[in-house]
Amino acid sequence: MKEKIIIFDTTLRDGEQSPGASLNIYEKIEIAHQLAKLNVDVIEAGFPVSSPAQFDAVHAISSEVDKIIAGLCRANEKDIDSAFKALQPAKHKRIHTFTSTSDFHILGKFGHEKYGVSLEDKRKTILKMTSDSVAYAKSLCEDVEYSAEDAGRTDIGYLAEVIEAAIEAGANVVNIPDTTGYTFPTEFGNKIKELKRRVKNIDKAVISVHCHNDLGLAVANSIASIENGARQIECTVNGIGERAGNASLEEIVMALKVRGDIVNFDTDINTREIYNTSRLVSGFTGILVQRNKAIVGENAFAHESGIHQDGMLKNRDTYEIMTPELVGYPNTKIILGRHSGRHGLKARLNQLGYEVSEEKLIKLYEKFTKLADKKKEVFDNDLRILMGDTITEKDEFYSLDHLQITSGSKTIPTAVVKIKIEDQIIQESAIGDGPIDAVFNAIERALSIHPEVESYNVRSVTSGRQALGEVLLRIRSNSISFTGRGVSTDVIEASALAYLSALNKKNAHFKLNEKFNKENELTKVG
Ligand code: KIV
Ligand code: ZN
């Protein structure tokens, strides 16, 4: 019997902090449902106090998904109250609070004299903040996790003291993050071993680790921690997260499974949902999975050289340490076409991990037939894109009604756009340095806006001559960035759709903020 490792997924919190990733509430809910299907143990759904959008997402996921739902908060009552309020509907709620423990963080973030003059005094202040915040969280919620931020670079004596105080105050999970991805596997493993030796109440809590990937060691460090006593792993799908990301969920899970001959640990993850989850997260966040990424990359199960192919045909064990089926890697490429019916579409979507209501299916089928008219073969990735689009549409305020482009080697690129806003259609035209610039200028004229376009990327997401082109872009308005995504067989149309999708996210964001401010105003008056 293998010992269970708890999988704490932080794709929706640390993962969403990846540069360039921003998810709307519908995308977050869809990912949370998929994480439940994947059977993770804990879903960290967000950082509720940080914005109204984060609060709403944690609240919505808490009411819809039957898993342990965690909300992150700093070590103060306002943050903890906000997390607890957002988690209210959850059957199993966890408050996750943290303080900084390394000298780098203490001196860098708590430099003000009010925290103490000497390092020694500041350390005492942090110790007290830790006990007080954990005790306060425990007074509200049975399940409390404490994290010692930058534990990887924290002096072991002080770290042991803080961890002991957190457990004493009621933490049932203590998390040891390698926040800056600085440590080596043996070093980090020894840190966990040493904590087990020094912290006298350590058996009253589960030891968790949260490793970042700055040196590409996050997975190795997580495995070394398990070998030394950690029983919860914090990780993200595709390894996304701050800077170089977090430990990748799929790599840790599969390492434990494939090397079951040398490790006595396993997880409850439904590994056949790994590939679907990876695609869903990549599609919604716009963060591409590198081709050679372990477990979920395009090349993870491809055998190129003749020698390898010959070996595989004779016996798969020659070059394959796990089967693609085990991680849900699709074994069919072409699946549907213009003659496929609604039932066929639904069945394939279900196989890809999507639940679709009849109402949603009607809308999807309409889009599917339009796409199948343009493309002879509709691939799994096309369907994932269609699914992503219908989810994003829920935030739709502006939509593209019509687009016309004139462009060529000796013509001034000109665009005409008609944009639908509720029942109104606005038409404008503009010229530009190229057709895409002309489209953006026409949209800006129509809506009288001028956000900065921070980044623009176009790529092909499916194969063949009629491949779908995907445009990912980021705009900046009022110092906030919004990502937009558009997909079409025509990359200029995809660009217009991406621009409008970023504007829709911006619109939803400001509407939500307005509502939140109004509600706060009412509370103050009342
Ligand atoms: O990296 C980190 O230290 C974190 C904590 C808040 C857990 O994300
Ligand atoms: Zn982190």
XYZ file of C-alpha atoms and ligand atoms in Angstrom:
535
model
C 0.000 0.000 0.000
C 1.483 3.329 -1.114
C 1.392 6.408 1.081
C -0.780 9.204 -0.330
C 0.659 12.542 -1.409
C -1.892 15.365 -1.248
C -2.033 17.426 -4.434
C -2.686 21.108 -3.753
C -3.289 22.791 -7.082
C -2.517 26.491 -7.294
C -3.038 27.003 -11.046
C -5.824 29.505 -10.355
C -3.762 31.494 -7.857
C 0.020 31.281 -8.378
C -0.510 30.041 -11.952
C -2.671 33.018 -12.782
C 0.131 35.263 -11.507
C 2.164 34.204 -14.573
C 3.110 37.196 -16.659
C 0.542 37.502 -19.433
C -2.046 35.133 -17.951
C -5.370 36.538 -16.944
C -8.497 34.477 -16.660
C -12.068 35.654 -16.450
C -14.441 34.169 -13.913
C -16.046 31.730 -16.387
C -12.679 30.401 -17.450
C -11.682 29.955 -13.801
C -14.866 28.048 -13.009
C -14.353 25.792 -16.036
C -10.758 25.088 -14.973
C -11.869 24.399 -11.392
C -14.393 21.820 -12.642
C -11.674 20.187 -14.711
C -9.324 20.135 -11.688
C -12.071 18.340 -9.763
C -12.294 15.798 -12.574
C -8.532 15.409 -12.454
C -9.163 14.705 -8.779
C -6.752 17.101 -7.128
C -7.231 17.263 -3.359
C -7.134 21.029 -2.832
C -7.878 23.878 -5.246
C -6.363 27.230 -4.349
C -8.916 29.414 -6.120
C -7.373 32.862 -5.639
C -6.353 35.709 -3.354
C -9.748 37.217 -2.432
C -8.701 40.535 -0.918
C -6.533 41.446 -3.892
C -9.394 42.439 -6.232
C -13.156 42.121 -6.623
C -12.599 39.744 -9.543
C -10.479 37.454 -7.349
C -13.070 37.571 -4.576
C -15.925 36.697 -6.936
C -13.990 33.841 -8.539
C -13.176 32.253 -5.157
C -16.803 32.650 -4.104
C -18.169 31.133 -7.324
C -15.758 28.181 -7.261
C -16.586 27.595 -3.586
C -20.250 27.233 -4.405
C -19.800 25.046 -7.472
C -16.907 22.691 -6.845
C -16.885 19.981 -4.220
C -13.220 19.915 -3.207
C -11.205 21.576 -0.474
C -11.132 25.200 -1.659
C -8.319 27.404 -0.380
C -8.145 31.194 -0.392
C -4.832 32.992 0.100
C -4.454 35.920 2.497
C -1.692 37.929 4.133
C -1.334 37.829 7.895
C -3.886 40.462 8.862
C -7.545 40.382 9.870
C -8.834 42.258 6.806
C -7.261 39.742 4.407
C -8.336 36.756 6.488
C -11.928 38.046 6.779
C -12.081 38.563 3.035
C -10.786 35.034 2.343
C -13.235 33.520 4.803
C -16.150 35.463 3.297
C -15.219 34.408 -0.241
C -14.956 30.767 0.896
C -18.345 30.827 2.660
C -20.253 28.552 0.229
C -17.515 25.879 0.205
C -18.248 22.600 1.964
C -14.549 22.270 2.737
C -12.802 25.599 3.172
C -9.178 26.306 3.888
C -7.687 29.644 4.883
C -4.113 29.912 3.635
C -2.144 32.665 5.314
C 1.529 33.540 5.083
C 4.331 35.665 6.496
C 7.810 36.283 5.133
C 10.603 34.585 7.033
C 13.919 35.035 5.193
C 16.230 37.903 6.125
C 15.982 39.116 2.519
C 12.229 39.473 2.870
C 12.207 40.712 6.451
C 14.722 43.474 5.742
C 13.321 44.208 2.281
C 9.602 44.209 3.056
C 9.527 45.086 6.762
C 12.173 47.818 6.729
C 10.019 50.350 8.585
C 10.950 50.924 12.219
C 7.435 50.045 13.357
C 8.407 46.391 12.786
C 11.494 46.773 15.001
C 14.908 48.372 14.604
C 17.225 45.364 14.534
C 16.805 42.176 12.502
C 16.275 40.355 15.804
C 13.351 42.655 16.715
C 11.812 42.364 13.266
C 12.004 38.581 13.473
C 10.120 38.728 16.780
C 7.436 40.891 15.151
C 7.015 38.383 12.295
C 6.827 35.528 14.785
C 4.000 37.284 16.624
C 2.214 38.186 13.386
C 2.361 34.511 12.429
C 0.855 33.276 15.724
C -1.800 35.989 15.806
C -2.917 35.531 12.213
C -3.026 31.746 12.385
C -4.970 31.896 15.660
C -7.419 34.381 14.146
C -7.875 32.238 11.018
C -8.407 29.179 13.228
C -11.137 31.003 15.155
C -13.057 31.198 11.845
C -12.107 28.038 10.011
C -11.139 24.506 11.012
C -8.664 24.050 8.164
C -5.766 26.533 8.272
C -2.578 26.411 6.254
C 0.410 28.570 7.073
C 3.233 29.375 4.593
C 6.669 30.728 5.454
C 7.397 32.795 2.372
C 10.968 32.371 1.075
C 11.526 29.453 3.457
C 14.097 28.166 0.954
C 16.423 31.032 1.944
C 15.377 31.207 5.609
C 17.751 30.397 8.451
C 16.755 26.918 9.641
C 16.732 27.854 13.361
C 14.336 30.755 12.833
C 12.219 28.768 10.360
C 11.787 25.988 12.922
C 10.710 28.544 15.528
C 8.091 30.107 13.201
C 6.724 26.738 12.074
C 6.388 25.579 15.674
C 4.519 28.789 16.573
C 2.178 28.387 13.579
C 1.303 24.823 14.583
C 0.874 25.879 18.204
C -1.582 28.573 17.022
C -3.637 26.017 15.085
C -2.166 25.474 11.605
C -2.905 21.933 10.436
C -0.799 22.333 7.278
C 2.598 24.046 7.243
C 3.956 24.980 3.874
C 7.649 25.428 3.122
C 7.951 27.418 -0.089
C 11.105 27.755 -2.119
C 9.711 31.083 -3.274
C 12.678 32.082 -5.400
C 13.500 28.592 -6.743
C 16.977 28.928 -5.252
C 17.658 25.640 -3.537
C 19.162 22.351 -4.689
C 17.245 19.082 -4.205
C 19.560 17.673 -1.522
C 19.628 21.011 0.274
C 15.834 21.401 0.199
C 15.237 17.770 1.170
C 17.574 18.249 4.141
C 15.655 21.345 5.175
C 12.466 19.286 5.433
C 14.310 16.543 7.319
C 15.783 19.100 9.712
C 12.374 20.690 10.354
C 11.007 17.263 11.231
C 13.847 16.887 13.713
C 13.700 20.366 15.273
C 9.980 21.267 15.404
C 8.610 19.415 18.391
C 4.899 19.596 17.441
C 5.529 18.789 13.741
C 3.467 15.581 13.909
C 0.335 17.721 14.486
C 0.530 19.154 10.959
C 0.985 18.024 7.396
C 4.211 19.291 5.830
C 3.670 20.868 2.440
C 6.131 22.287 -0.090
C 5.700 24.892 -2.822
C 8.665 25.034 -5.190
C 9.361 27.612 -7.871
C 11.275 26.789 -11.004
C 13.841 29.572 -11.406
C 16.670 27.043 -11.772
C 14.501 24.367 -13.362
C 14.582 22.370 -10.098
C 11.008 22.737 -8.834
C 9.951 19.161 -9.560
C 13.246 17.677 -8.312
C 12.958 19.730 -5.110
C 9.361 18.604 -4.590
C 10.325 14.941 -4.983
C 13.288 15.378 -2.612
C 10.895 16.879 -0.052
C 8.538 13.932 -0.314
C 11.463 11.600 0.334
C 12.187 13.599 3.480
C 8.709 13.889 4.966
C 6.531 16.295 2.944
C 3.056 14.915 2.290
C 1.425 17.777 0.413
C 2.766 19.172 -2.861
C 1.737 22.566 -4.205
C 1.923 22.652 -7.983
C 0.294 23.956 -11.143
C -0.898 22.521 -14.432
C 1.825 22.957 -17.100
C 4.052 24.376 -14.331
C 2.781 27.935 -14.879
C 3.264 30.559 -12.173
C 5.299 33.566 -11.081
C 8.432 34.096 -13.239
C 9.709 30.664 -14.361
C 6.657 29.048 -12.791
C 5.872 26.439 -10.166
C 6.467 22.710 -9.950
C 4.475 21.043 -12.698
C 1.595 18.911 -11.427
C 1.763 16.409 -14.276
C 5.503 15.830 -13.895
C 5.307 15.163 -10.153
C 2.281 12.888 -10.446
C 3.774 10.864 -13.289
C 7.223 10.666 -11.685
C 5.667 9.058 -8.608
C 3.562 6.722 -10.733
C 6.211 5.652 -13.247
C 8.895 5.188 -10.577
C 6.599 3.321 -8.208
C 9.370 0.702 -8.180
C 11.603 2.984 -6.096
C 9.173 5.289 -4.261
C 6.397 4.209 -1.981
C 4.113 7.184 -2.683
C 1.230 7.868 -5.016
C -1.496 10.447 -5.594
C -5.237 10.172 -6.221
C -4.912 11.981 -9.551
C -6.941 10.600 -12.432
C -3.978 10.626 -14.802
C -6.165 10.130 -17.885
C -7.422 13.697 -17.436
C -3.916 15.200 -17.484
C -3.756 16.053 -21.180
C -7.253 17.580 -21.289
C -6.468 19.711 -18.270
C -3.199 20.861 -19.779
C -4.914 21.949 -23.027
C -7.724 23.698 -21.204
C -5.312 25.704 -19.057
C -3.078 26.546 -21.998
C -6.036 27.648 -24.129
C -7.535 29.904 -21.474
C -4.318 31.435 -20.157
C -2.756 31.844 -23.596
C 0.456 30.313 -22.221
C 1.768 27.854 -24.758
C 3.128 24.470 -23.736
C 6.624 24.010 -25.146
C 6.780 21.178 -27.689
C 9.301 19.150 -25.716
C 7.623 19.630 -22.321
C 7.593 16.383 -20.322
C 4.241 14.548 -20.232
C 2.075 17.079 -22.135
C 4.251 18.568 -24.897
C 3.479 17.838 -28.567
C 6.663 15.766 -28.799
C 6.328 13.925 -25.488
C 5.304 10.708 -27.232
C 6.701 11.303 -30.717
C 9.439 9.002 -31.983
C 11.413 10.544 -34.816
C 14.490 8.505 -35.643
C 14.267 5.293 -37.649
C 15.994 3.311 -34.907
C 13.482 4.495 -32.318
C 10.491 3.882 -34.596
C 11.733 0.405 -35.400
C 12.232 -0.344 -31.685
C 8.744 0.938 -30.864
C 7.145 -1.248 -33.508
C 8.874 -4.296 -32.072
C 8.160 -3.482 -28.450
C 6.861 -0.188 -26.998
C 8.927 -0.672 -23.821
C 12.095 0.009 -25.805
C 11.604 3.778 -25.782
C 8.405 4.432 -23.828
C 8.329 4.561 -20.022
C 4.599 5.331 -19.889
C 1.849 5.015 -22.460
C 0.242 8.123 -23.954
C -3.147 6.675 -22.980
C -2.176 6.803 -19.312
C -2.067 10.615 -19.431
C -5.048 10.902 -21.782
C -2.957 11.790 -24.802
C -5.311 11.709 -27.801
C -4.731 8.760 -30.086
C -7.031 9.954 -32.852
C -6.187 13.062 -34.815
C -8.996 13.673 -37.289
C -12.300 13.386 -35.613
C -15.197 15.360 -36.993
C -16.200 17.003 -40.251
C -19.019 18.873 -41.909
C -21.275 15.801 -41.901
C -20.944 15.141 -38.194
C -24.087 15.577 -36.190
C -24.821 17.159 -32.855
C -24.578 13.816 -31.033
C -21.143 13.158 -32.472
C -19.997 16.604 -31.415
C -21.312 16.134 -27.890
C -19.739 12.699 -27.527
C -16.332 13.978 -28.610
C -16.572 17.015 -26.309
C -17.377 14.687 -23.418
C -14.329 12.583 -24.276
C -12.248 15.751 -24.184
C -13.501 16.446 -20.677
C -16.182 19.079 -21.329
C -19.691 18.925 -19.907
C -22.097 20.710 -22.245
C -25.712 21.566 -21.571
C -28.241 21.226 -24.426
C -28.456 25.018 -24.648
C -24.697 25.372 -24.947
C -24.557 22.548 -27.461
C -26.932 24.331 -29.840
C -24.693 27.398 -29.858
C -21.572 25.315 -30.215
C -22.992 23.259 -33.037
C -23.750 26.410 -34.975
C -20.126 27.505 -34.620
C -18.911 24.008 -35.372
C -20.785 23.810 -38.692
C -19.449 27.214 -39.747
C -15.932 26.033 -38.956
C -16.465 22.675 -40.660
C -17.564 24.553 -43.774
C -14.238 26.372 -43.834
C -12.105 23.389 -42.765
C -12.671 19.884 -44.015
C -11.369 18.268 -40.853
C -12.108 19.488 -37.387
C -9.420 18.456 -34.887
C -9.600 18.111 -31.129
C -7.716 21.368 -30.745
C -10.300 23.154 -32.927
C -12.983 21.940 -30.551
C -11.016 23.131 -27.534
C -10.831 26.545 -29.172
C -14.582 26.583 -29.828
C -15.198 25.698 -26.195
C -12.898 28.480 -25.034
C -14.686 30.982 -27.247
C -18.146 30.180 -25.957
C -16.943 30.555 -22.384
C -15.276 33.895 -23.062
C -18.439 35.129 -24.821
C -20.197 35.396 -21.480
C -18.247 38.578 -20.831
C -19.093 39.921 -24.274
C -20.104 43.552 -24.447
C -18.544 44.445 -27.795
C -18.810 41.978 -30.667
C -17.603 42.053 -34.234
C -20.476 42.341 -36.659
C -18.554 42.961 -39.869
C -14.976 43.389 -41.049
C -13.684 44.386 -44.447
C -10.044 44.842 -45.380
C -8.322 46.259 -48.417
C -4.652 45.457 -48.576
C -1.943 44.616 -51.078
C 1.599 45.468 -52.092
C 0.626 48.773 -53.723
C -2.474 49.740 -51.730
C -2.851 51.682 -48.496
C -4.235 49.167 -46.014
C -7.772 50.163 -45.073
C -10.221 48.558 -42.675
C -13.963 48.975 -42.198
C -15.434 47.581 -38.977
C -18.950 47.332 -37.626
C -19.056 46.724 -33.888
C -22.153 45.621 -32.058
C -22.776 47.085 -28.615
C -26.007 45.719 -27.193
C -28.601 46.685 -29.884
C -26.491 49.337 -31.509
C -24.058 48.981 -34.421
C -21.178 51.418 -34.809
C -19.329 51.611 -38.107
C -15.912 53.174 -38.705
C -13.033 52.961 -41.142
C -9.346 53.744 -40.884
C -6.053 53.273 -42.648
C -2.913 51.872 -41.036
C 0.680 50.782 -41.505
C -0.575 47.314 -42.307
C -3.974 45.595 -42.317
C -3.827 44.786 -38.599
C -2.894 48.323 -37.664
C -5.773 49.539 -39.867
C -8.227 47.231 -38.045
C -7.036 48.378 -34.629
C -7.280 52.030 -35.705
C -10.821 51.498 -36.976
C -11.872 49.811 -33.698
C -10.304 52.618 -31.663
C -12.124 55.227 -33.739
C -15.435 53.426 -33.427
C -15.165 53.188 -29.654
C -13.227 56.433 -29.040
C -10.540 54.658 -27.053
C -6.755 54.534 -27.273
C -5.283 51.793 -25.104
C -1.668 50.840 -25.577
C -1.151 47.488 -27.345
C 1.619 46.001 -25.190
C 2.121 42.729 -27.007
C 0.798 40.915 -30.058
C 1.403 37.275 -31.036
C -0.024 35.129 -33.748
C 0.361 31.372 -34.109
C -1.289 28.471 -35.803
C -3.169 26.253 -33.382
C -4.228 23.469 -35.662
C -2.634 21.871 -38.676
C -3.333 21.936 -42.402
C -3.792 24.729 -44.939
C -6.994 25.931 -43.328
C -5.431 25.907 -39.877
C -6.946 28.125 -37.255
C -4.778 31.121 -36.450
C -4.787 32.313 -32.872
C -3.950 35.850 -31.878
C -2.996 36.628 -28.289
C -2.514 40.240 -27.373
C -2.252 42.421 -24.310
C -3.555 45.964 -23.990
C -2.904 48.412 -21.188
C -5.444 50.889 -19.927
C -5.387 52.891 -16.653
C -2.163 51.034 -15.716
C -3.880 47.638 -15.881
C -3.160 44.998 -18.524
C -5.816 42.837 -20.161
C -5.189 39.898 -22.443
C -7.364 39.104 -25.419
C -7.576 36.071 -27.622
C -9.136 35.626 -31.036
C -9.251 32.601 -33.293
C -10.197 32.349 -36.939
C -9.005 30.823 -40.190
C -8.332 34.480 -41.117
C -5.597 35.996 -38.927
C -6.799 39.559 -39.516
C -10.246 38.646 -38.265
C -8.550 36.798 -35.353
C -6.704 40.044 -34.547
C -9.940 42.050 -34.464
C -11.559 39.400 -32.249
C -8.557 39.381 -29.904
C -8.666 43.156 -29.578
C -12.392 43.126 -28.788
C -11.931 40.268 -26.315
C -9.306 42.303 -24.405
C -11.695 45.268 -24.419
C -14.472 43.023 -23.115
C -12.240 41.878 -20.253
C -11.419 45.486 -19.484
C -15.085 46.384 -19.528
C -16.026 43.476 -17.218
C -13.210 44.413 -14.854
C -14.293 48.028 -14.475
C -17.974 47.077 -14.169
C -17.139 44.672 -11.350
C -15.018 47.292 -9.598
C -17.837 49.796 -9.865
C -20.299 47.314 -8.347
C -17.849 46.486 -5.553
C -17.248 50.167 -4.754
C -20.988 50.854 -4.719
C -21.609 47.956 -2.353
C -18.815 49.150 -0.062
C -20.278 52.626 -0.135
C -23.670 51.224 0.898
C -22.086 49.272 3.753
C -20.349 52.405 4.976
C -23.563 54.453 4.869
C -25.594 51.682 6.521
O 5.952 31.332 -3.621
C 5.432 31.541 -2.515
O 6.080 31.681 -1.485
C 3.968 31.624 -2.456
C 3.353 31.621 -1.099
C 2.346 32.682 -0.946
C 2.830 30.263 -0.783
O 3.314 31.618 -3.485
Zn 4.539 30.805 -5.186
